[in-house]
Coordinates of C-alpha atoms in Angstrom, one line a residue:
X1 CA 98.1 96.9 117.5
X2 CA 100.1 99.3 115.7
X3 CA 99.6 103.1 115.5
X4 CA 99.7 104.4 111.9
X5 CA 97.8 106.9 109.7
X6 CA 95.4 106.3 107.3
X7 CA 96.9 106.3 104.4
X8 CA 99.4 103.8 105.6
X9 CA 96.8 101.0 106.7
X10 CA 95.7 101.6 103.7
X11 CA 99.0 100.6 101.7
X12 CA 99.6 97.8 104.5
X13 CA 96.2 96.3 103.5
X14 CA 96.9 96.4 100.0
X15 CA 100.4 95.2 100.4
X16 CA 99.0 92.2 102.5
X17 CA 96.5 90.9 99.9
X18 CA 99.2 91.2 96.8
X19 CA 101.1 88.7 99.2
X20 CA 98.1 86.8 100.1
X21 CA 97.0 86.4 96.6
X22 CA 99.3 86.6 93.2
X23 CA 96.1 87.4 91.5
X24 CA 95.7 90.6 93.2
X25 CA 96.9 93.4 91.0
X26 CA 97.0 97.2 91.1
X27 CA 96.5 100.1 88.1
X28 CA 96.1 103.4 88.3
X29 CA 97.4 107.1 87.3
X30 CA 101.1 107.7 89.4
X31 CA 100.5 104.5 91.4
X32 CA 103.8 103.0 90.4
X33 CA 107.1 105.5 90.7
X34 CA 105.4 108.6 92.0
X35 CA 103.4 106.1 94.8
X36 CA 100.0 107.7 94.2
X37 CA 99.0 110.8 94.6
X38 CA 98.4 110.2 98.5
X39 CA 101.0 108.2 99.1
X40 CA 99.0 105.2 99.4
X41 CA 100.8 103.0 97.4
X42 CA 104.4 104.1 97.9
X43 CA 107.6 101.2 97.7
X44 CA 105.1 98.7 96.5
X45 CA 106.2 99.1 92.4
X46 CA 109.8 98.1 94.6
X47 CA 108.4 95.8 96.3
X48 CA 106.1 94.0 93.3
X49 CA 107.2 95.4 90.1
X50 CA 105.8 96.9 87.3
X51 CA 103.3 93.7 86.1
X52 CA 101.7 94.3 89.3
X53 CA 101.6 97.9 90.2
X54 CA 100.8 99.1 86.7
X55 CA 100.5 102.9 85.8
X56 CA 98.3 103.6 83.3
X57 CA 97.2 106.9 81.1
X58 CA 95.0 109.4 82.1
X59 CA 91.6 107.8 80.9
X60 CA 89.5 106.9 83.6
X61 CA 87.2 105.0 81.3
X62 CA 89.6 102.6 79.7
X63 CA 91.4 102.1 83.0
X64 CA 88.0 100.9 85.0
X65 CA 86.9 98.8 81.5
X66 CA 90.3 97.5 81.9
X67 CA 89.8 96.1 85.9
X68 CA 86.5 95.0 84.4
X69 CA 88.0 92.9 81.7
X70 CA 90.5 91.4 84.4
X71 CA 87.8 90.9 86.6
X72 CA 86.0 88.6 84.5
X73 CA 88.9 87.2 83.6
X74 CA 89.8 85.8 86.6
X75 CA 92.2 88.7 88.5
X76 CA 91.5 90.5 91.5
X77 CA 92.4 94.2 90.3
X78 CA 92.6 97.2 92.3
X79 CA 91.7 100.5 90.1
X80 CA 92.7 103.9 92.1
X81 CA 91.0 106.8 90.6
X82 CA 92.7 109.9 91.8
X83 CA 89.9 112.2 93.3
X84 CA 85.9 110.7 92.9
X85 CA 85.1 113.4 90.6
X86 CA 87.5 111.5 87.5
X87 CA 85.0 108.6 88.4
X88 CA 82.4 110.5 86.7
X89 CA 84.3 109.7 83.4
X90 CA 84.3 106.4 83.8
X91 CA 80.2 106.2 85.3
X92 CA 79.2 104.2 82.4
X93 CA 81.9 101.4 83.2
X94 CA 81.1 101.0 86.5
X95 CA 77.2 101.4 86.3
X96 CA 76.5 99.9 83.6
X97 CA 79.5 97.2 83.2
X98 CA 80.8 96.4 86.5
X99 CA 77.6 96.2 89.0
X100 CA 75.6 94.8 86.1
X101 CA 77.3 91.6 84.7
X102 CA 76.8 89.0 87.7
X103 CA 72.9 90.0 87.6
X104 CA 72.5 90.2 84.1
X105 CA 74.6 86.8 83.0
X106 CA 72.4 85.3 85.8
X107 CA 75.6 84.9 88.5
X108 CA 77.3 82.8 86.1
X109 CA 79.9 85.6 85.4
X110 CA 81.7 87.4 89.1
X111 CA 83.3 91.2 88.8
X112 CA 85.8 91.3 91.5
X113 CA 86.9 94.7 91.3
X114 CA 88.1 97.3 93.7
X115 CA 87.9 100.8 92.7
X116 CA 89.5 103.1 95.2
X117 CA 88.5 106.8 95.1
X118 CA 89.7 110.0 97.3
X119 CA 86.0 112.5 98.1
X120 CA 85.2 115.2 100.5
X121 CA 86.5 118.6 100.9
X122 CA 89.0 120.2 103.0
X123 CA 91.8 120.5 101.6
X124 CA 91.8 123.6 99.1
X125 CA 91.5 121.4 96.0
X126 CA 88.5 123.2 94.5
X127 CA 85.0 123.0 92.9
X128 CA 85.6 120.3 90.7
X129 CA 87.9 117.5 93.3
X130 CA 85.7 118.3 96.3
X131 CA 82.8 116.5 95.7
X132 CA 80.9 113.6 98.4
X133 CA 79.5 111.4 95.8
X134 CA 79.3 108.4 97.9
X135 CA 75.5 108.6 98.0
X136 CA 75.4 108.4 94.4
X137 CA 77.2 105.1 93.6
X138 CA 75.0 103.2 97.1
X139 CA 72.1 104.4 94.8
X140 CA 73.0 101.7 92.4
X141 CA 71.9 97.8 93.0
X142 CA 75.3 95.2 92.0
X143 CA 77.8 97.8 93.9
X144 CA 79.3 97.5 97.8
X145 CA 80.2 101.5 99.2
X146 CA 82.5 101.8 101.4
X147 CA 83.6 104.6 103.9
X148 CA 86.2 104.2 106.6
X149 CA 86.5 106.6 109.3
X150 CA 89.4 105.6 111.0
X151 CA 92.6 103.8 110.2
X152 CA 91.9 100.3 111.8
X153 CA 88.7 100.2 110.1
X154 CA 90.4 101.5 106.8
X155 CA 93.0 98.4 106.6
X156 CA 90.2 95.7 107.7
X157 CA 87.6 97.3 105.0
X158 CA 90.0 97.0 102.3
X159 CA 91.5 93.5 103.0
X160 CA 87.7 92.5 103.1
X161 CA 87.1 94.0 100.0
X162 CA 89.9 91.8 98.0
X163 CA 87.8 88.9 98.9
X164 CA 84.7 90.4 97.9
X165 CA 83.3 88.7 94.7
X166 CA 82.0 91.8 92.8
X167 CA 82.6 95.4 92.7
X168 CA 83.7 97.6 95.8
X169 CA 83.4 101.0 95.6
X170 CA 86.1 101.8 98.5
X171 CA 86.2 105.8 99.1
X172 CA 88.7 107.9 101.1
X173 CA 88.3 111.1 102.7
X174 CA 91.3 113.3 101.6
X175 CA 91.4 114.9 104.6
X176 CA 91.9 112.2 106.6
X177 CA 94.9 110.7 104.6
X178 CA 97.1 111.7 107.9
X179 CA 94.5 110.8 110.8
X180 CA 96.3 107.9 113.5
X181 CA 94.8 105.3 114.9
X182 CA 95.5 102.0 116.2
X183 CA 95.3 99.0 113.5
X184 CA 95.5 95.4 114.1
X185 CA 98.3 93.8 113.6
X186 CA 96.8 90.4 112.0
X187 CA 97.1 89.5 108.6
X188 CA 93.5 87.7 108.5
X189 CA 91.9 90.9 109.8
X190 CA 88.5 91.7 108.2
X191 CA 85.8 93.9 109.3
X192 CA 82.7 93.1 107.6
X193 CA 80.5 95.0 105.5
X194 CA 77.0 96.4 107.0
X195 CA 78.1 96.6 110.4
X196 CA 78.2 99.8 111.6
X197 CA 80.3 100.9 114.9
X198 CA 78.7 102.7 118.1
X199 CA 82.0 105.0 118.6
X200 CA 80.4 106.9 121.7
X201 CA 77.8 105.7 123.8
X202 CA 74.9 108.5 124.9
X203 CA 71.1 108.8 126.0
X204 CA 70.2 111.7 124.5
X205 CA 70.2 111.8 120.9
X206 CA 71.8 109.9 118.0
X207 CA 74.6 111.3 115.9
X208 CA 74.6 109.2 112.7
X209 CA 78.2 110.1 110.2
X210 CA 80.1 108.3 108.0
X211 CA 83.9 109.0 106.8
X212 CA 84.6 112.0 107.7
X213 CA 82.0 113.2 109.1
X214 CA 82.0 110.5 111.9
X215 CA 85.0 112.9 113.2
X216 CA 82.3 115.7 113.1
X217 CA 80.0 114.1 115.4
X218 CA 82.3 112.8 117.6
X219 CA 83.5 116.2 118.0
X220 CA 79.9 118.0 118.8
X221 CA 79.1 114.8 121.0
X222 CA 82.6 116.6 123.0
X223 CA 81.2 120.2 122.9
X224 CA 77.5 118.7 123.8
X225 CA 78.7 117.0 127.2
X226 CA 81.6 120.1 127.8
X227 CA 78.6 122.7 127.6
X228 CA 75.2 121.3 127.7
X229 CA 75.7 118.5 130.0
X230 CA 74.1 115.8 126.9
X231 CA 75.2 112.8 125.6
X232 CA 75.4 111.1 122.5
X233 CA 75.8 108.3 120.4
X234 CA 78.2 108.2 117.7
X235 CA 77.4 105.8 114.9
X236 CA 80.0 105.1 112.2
X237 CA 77.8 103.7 109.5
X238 CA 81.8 102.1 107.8
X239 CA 79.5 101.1 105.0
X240 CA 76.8 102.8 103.2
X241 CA 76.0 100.0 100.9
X242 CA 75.2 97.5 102.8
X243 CA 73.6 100.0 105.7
X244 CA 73.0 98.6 108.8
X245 CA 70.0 100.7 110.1
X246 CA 69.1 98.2 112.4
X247 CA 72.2 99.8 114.6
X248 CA 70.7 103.4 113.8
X249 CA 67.3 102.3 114.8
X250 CA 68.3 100.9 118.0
X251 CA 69.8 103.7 119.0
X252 CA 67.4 105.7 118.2
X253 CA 64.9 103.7 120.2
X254 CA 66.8 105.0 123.2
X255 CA 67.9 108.5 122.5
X256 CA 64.6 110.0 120.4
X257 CA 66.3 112.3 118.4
X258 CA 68.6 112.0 116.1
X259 CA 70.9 113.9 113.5
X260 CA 72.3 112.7 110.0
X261 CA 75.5 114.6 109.5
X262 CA 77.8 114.4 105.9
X263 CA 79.6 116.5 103.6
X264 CA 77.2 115.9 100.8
X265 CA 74.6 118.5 99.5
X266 CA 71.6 118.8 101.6
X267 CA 69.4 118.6 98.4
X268 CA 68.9 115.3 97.3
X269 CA 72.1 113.8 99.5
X270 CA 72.3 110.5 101.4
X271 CA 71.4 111.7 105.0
X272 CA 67.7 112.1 103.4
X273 CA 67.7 108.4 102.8
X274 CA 68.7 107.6 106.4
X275 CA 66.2 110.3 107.7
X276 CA 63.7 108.8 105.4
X277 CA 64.6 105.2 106.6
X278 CA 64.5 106.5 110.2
X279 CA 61.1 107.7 110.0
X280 CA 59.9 104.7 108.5
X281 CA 60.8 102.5 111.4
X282 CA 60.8 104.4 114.3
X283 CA 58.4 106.9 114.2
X284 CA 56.8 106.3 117.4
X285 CA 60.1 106.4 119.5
X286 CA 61.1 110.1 117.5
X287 CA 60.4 113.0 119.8
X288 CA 61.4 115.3 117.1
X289 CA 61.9 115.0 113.8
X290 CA 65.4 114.0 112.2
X291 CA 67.9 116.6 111.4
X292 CA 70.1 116.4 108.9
X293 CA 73.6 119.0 108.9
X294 CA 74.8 118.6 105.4
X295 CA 76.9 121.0 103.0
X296 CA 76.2 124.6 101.5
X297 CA 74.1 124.5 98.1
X298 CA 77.0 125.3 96.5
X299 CA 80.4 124.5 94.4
X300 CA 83.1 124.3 97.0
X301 CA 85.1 127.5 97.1
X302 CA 89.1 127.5 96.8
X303 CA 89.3 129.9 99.3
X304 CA 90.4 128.4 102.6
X305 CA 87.6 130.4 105.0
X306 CA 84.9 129.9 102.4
X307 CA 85.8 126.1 102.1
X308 CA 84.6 125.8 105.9
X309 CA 82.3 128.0 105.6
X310 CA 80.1 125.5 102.7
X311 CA 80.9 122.2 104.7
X312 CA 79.3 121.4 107.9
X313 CA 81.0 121.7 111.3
X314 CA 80.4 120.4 114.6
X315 CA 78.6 123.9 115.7
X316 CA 76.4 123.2 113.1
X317 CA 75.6 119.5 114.6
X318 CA 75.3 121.0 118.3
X319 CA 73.1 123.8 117.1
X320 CA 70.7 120.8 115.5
X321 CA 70.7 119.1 118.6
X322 CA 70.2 121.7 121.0
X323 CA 66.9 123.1 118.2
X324 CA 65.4 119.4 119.0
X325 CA 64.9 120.3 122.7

């Protein structure tokens, strides 16, 4: 195990599967001498050159048609798209080209594309590069979603998602470029999709998070034992599409209350669908119904106090506890 931030697994993983595999390839706006926008893929134009670290212009669209076309051409490209908002530009691409073409040539055709994205807010960016829209591209059949919470998990994700025959949506929460954490040190390290991690064990209700809002829980499970004398467990969903709810509804079966926390908007956002889910199959364990502790029902402010003020915070998760009992 090594100790590193996130945004360094992250460059570690893509570093090891560009060594792994000479088809793997990455494109993207300031990827190449600046190093991205993050940092994420710093020294590797260096270390690769310019065939295989490519900067591109600032068109979203033509850069995701262009993974696309290598895609089906037999590369393994990596698209970064600077902040998850630009991906908006290039929804047509991704919905209707990327997660499409293996169902609709009948699996003869395989899209092995990664599209790395930063979300969440934060980190002063504003209104229009603040946005959670992770729930918005697990909505769509043909496309994986996933979310790392911690740095390990991060590097394992990604490297899994190189080998993944058809299009991963892998997305970052900018404010956890600079989070440590221990990462393996093994080259063949995976961590599979639609397992989801119990990060904190409890008995008395289930804190459900994914990104960065795993942090969030993890934090209010602190506060709840510190000042109310209750446990919790923490579940790290790590992947949204596949979801592993048959980890949620186990704990759930024990605890009897539980609480869907993300940055998202309350109002049609993906904790409903894990509520909904919850519900569905375990009704007769719940002894209250789910909460969910989701963001204001509004743009994100600039302004640093306002900022926290729209996104939840782990008051906001212990106050939804505590009104359960």
């Amino acid at each position: 195990m090594t100790e590193m931030r996130m945004r360094d697994a992250i460059r570690e993983a893509m570093r090891e599967e560009m060594l792994r595999d000479d088809r793997v390839f990455l494109m993207g706006e300031d990827i190449g001498a600046y190093g991205g926008s993050y940092a994420c893929t710093r020294g590797l134009l260096d270390e690769f050159g310019p065939e295989r670290v490519r900067d591109t212009p600032i068109s979203e669209s033509g850069i995701v048609g262009a993974g696309v076309g290598a895609a089906l051409a037999g590369f393994i490209p990596m698209v970064e798209i600077m902040t998850i908002n630009f991906s908006l530009v290039a929804l047509d691409q991704i919905v209707n080209n990327a997660s499409k073409l293996h169902y609709m040539s009948g699996g003869q055709v395989n899209v092995p594309l990664v599209l790395r994205m930063a979300s969440g807010g934060g980190s002063q960016l504003g209104a229009t590069h603040s946005h959670s829209l992770e729930g918005m591209f697990a909505h769509f059949p043909g496309l994986t979603v996933v979310c790392p919470a911690f740095p390990g998990d991060a590097k394992g994700l990604l490297k899994r998602s190189f080998r993944e025959p058809n299009p991963v949506v892998f997305i970052e929460h900018t404010a956890l470029y600079g989070a440590r954490g221990e990462v393996p040190d093994d080259p063949d390290h995976l961590v599979e999709f639609g397992q989801a991690a119990t990060v904190r064990s409890g008995k008395d209700v289930t804190l459900v998070g994914y990104s960065g809002s795993v942090h969030q829980c993890y934090r209010a499970a602190d506060m709840l034992a510190e000042e109310h004398g209750l446990t919790a467990d923490v579940i790290d969903l790590r992947t949204i599409r596949p979801l592993d709810m048959s980890s949620v509804i186990r704990s759930v079966r024990r605890t009897n209350r539980a609480v869907v926390v993300e940055d998202d908007w309350k109002f049609g956002g993906f904790a409903g669908e894990i509520a909904a889910q919850i519900m569905e199959r375990a009704f007769d364990w719940l002894d209250a119904p789910v909460a969910r502790v989701a963001g204001k029902d509004v743009p994100m402010p600039y302004n640093r106090n306002l900022e926290y003020a729209a996104l939840p915070s782990e008051e906001d998760v212990v106050e939804a506890v505590l009104s359960m009992l």
